[in-house]
Amino acid sequence: MDRVNLFLIGVNKAGTSWLYYLLDKHPDVFMAEKKELYFFGDEGPGEERPASLDDYHTHFPFDADYRYFGDATVMYYRSPTTADEIQAYNPDAKLLAIVRDPIQRLLSQFQYHKQLGILDEATSLEEALDGRDPRLLRDSHYEETLPAYAERFGPEQFTIVSLEAGKEH
């Protein structure tokens, strides 16, 4: 095995860190120590992304005895083109998308964007939704991006899990 074969593709503020840590604790799974590698697609900070496939692969000990080698990058879910890139890289990969109640996810991202300084602390939710932060709504529209993964990978390889359901178990 010399390819990443498990992708946690997010959704922002939906529990990807929680699922990443759960997967990392499993004895058959090696999750890259750095979450958010940004290798595939064009979302995310360019200065943080590996410059080449060899650089990307340095994050994974392919000679170790793991069944899955995982990359958790939430931005991957945003584009069908990224789904194509991952499929070209490893057509047999397994993919997980974690989602959350869209309103709760939006409210969490709204607060997070204030913490990051993307939004001023005084910005109201109504103001943010009036166009100051278009990502707030875009990231809650799972129906616009996740079907590309379902179409390319099918139910045997692509699974959507919900944060709320996961917390129940």
mmCIF file of C-alpha atoms in Angstrom, residues 55-113:
data_model
loop_
_atom_site.group_PDB
_atom_site.id
_atom_site.type_symbol
_atom_site.label_atom_id
_atom_site.label_comp_id
_atom_site.label_asym_id
_atom_site.label_seq_id
_atom_site.Cartn_x
_atom_site.Cartn_y
_atom_site.Cartn_z
ATOM 1 C CA ASP A 55 5.779 15.594 0.041
ATOM 2 C CA TYR A 56 2.181 14.518 0.653
ATOM 3 C CA HIS A 57 3.252 10.919 1.165
ATOM 4 C CA THR A 58 5.820 11.892 3.826
ATOM 5 C CA HIS A 59 2.849 12.264 6.190
ATOM 6 C CA PHE A 60 2.085 8.528 6.003
ATOM 7 C CA PRO A 61 4.186 5.523 7.113
ATOM 8 C CA PHE A 62 3.102 3.231 4.285
ATOM 9 C CA ASP A 63 5.536 0.544 5.430
ATOM 10 C CA ALA A 64 3.733 0.287 8.799
ATOM 11 C CA ASP A 65 1.076 -2.316 9.496
ATOM 12 C CA TYR A 66 -2.134 -0.291 9.133
ATOM 13 C CA ARG A 67 -5.176 -1.137 7.056
ATOM 14 C CA TYR A 68 -6.051 2.521 6.446
ATOM 15 C CA PHE A 69 -3.971 5.646 5.972
ATOM 16 C CA GLY A 70 -6.140 8.710 6.443
ATOM 17 C CA ASP A 71 -6.201 12.356 5.453
ATOM 18 C CA ALA A 72 -8.719 14.628 7.218
ATOM 19 C CA THR A 73 -9.192 17.859 5.280
ATOM 20 C CA VAL A 74 -12.607 19.492 5.544
ATOM 21 C CA MET A 75 -12.140 21.654 2.461
ATOM 22 C CA TYR A 76 -12.145 18.589 0.210
ATOM 23 C CA TYR A 77 -15.926 18.345 0.358
ATOM 24 C CA ARG A 78 -16.450 21.734 -1.313
ATOM 25 C CA SER A 79 -15.789 20.800 -4.932
ATOM 26 C CA PRO A 80 -16.680 18.029 -7.398
ATOM 27 C CA THR A 81 -13.288 18.649 -8.978
ATOM 28 C CA THR A 82 -11.658 17.569 -5.724
ATOM 29 C CA ALA A 83 -13.753 14.390 -5.812
ATOM 30 C CA ASP A 84 -12.332 13.743 -9.300
ATOM 31 C CA GLU A 85 -8.769 14.332 -8.072
ATOM 32 C CA ILE A 86 -9.158 11.939 -5.153
ATOM 33 C CA GLN A 87 -10.741 9.324 -7.407
ATOM 34 C CA ALA A 88 -7.877 9.649 -9.915
ATOM 35 C CA TYR A 89 -5.372 9.326 -7.063
ATOM 36 C CA ASN A 90 -7.011 6.270 -5.478
ATOM 37 C CA PRO A 91 -10.229 4.934 -7.048
ATOM 38 C CA ASP A 92 -10.519 2.365 -4.228
ATOM 39 C CA ALA A 93 -10.365 4.886 -1.382
ATOM 40 C CA LYS A 94 -12.969 5.056 1.370
ATOM 41 C CA LEU A 95 -14.429 8.479 2.137
ATOM 42 C CA LEU A 96 -16.310 9.784 5.140
ATOM 43 C CA ALA A 97 -18.180 13.064 5.283
ATOM 44 C CA ILE A 98 -19.423 14.227 8.635
ATOM 45 C CA VAL A 99 -22.362 16.600 8.668
ATOM 46 C CA ARG A 100 -24.223 18.431 11.393
ATOM 47 C CA ASP A 101 -27.604 20.068 11.697
ATOM 48 C CA PRO A 102 -27.101 22.899 9.170
ATOM 49 C CA ILE A 103 -28.326 25.643 11.503
ATOM 50 C CA GLN A 104 -26.128 24.488 14.385
ATOM 51 C CA ARG A 105 -23.175 24.202 12.008
ATOM 52 C CA LEU A 106 -23.792 27.713 10.701
ATOM 53 C CA LEU A 107 -23.991 29.170 14.213
ATOM 54 C CA SER A 108 -20.760 27.417 15.199
ATOM 55 C CA GLN A 109 -18.950 28.691 12.110
ATOM 56 C CA PHE A 110 -20.343 32.187 12.711
ATOM 57 C CA GLN A 111 -18.792 32.244 16.203
ATOM 58 C CA TYR A 112 -15.567 30.708 14.886
ATOM 59 C CA HIS A 113 -15.248 33.390 12.203
#
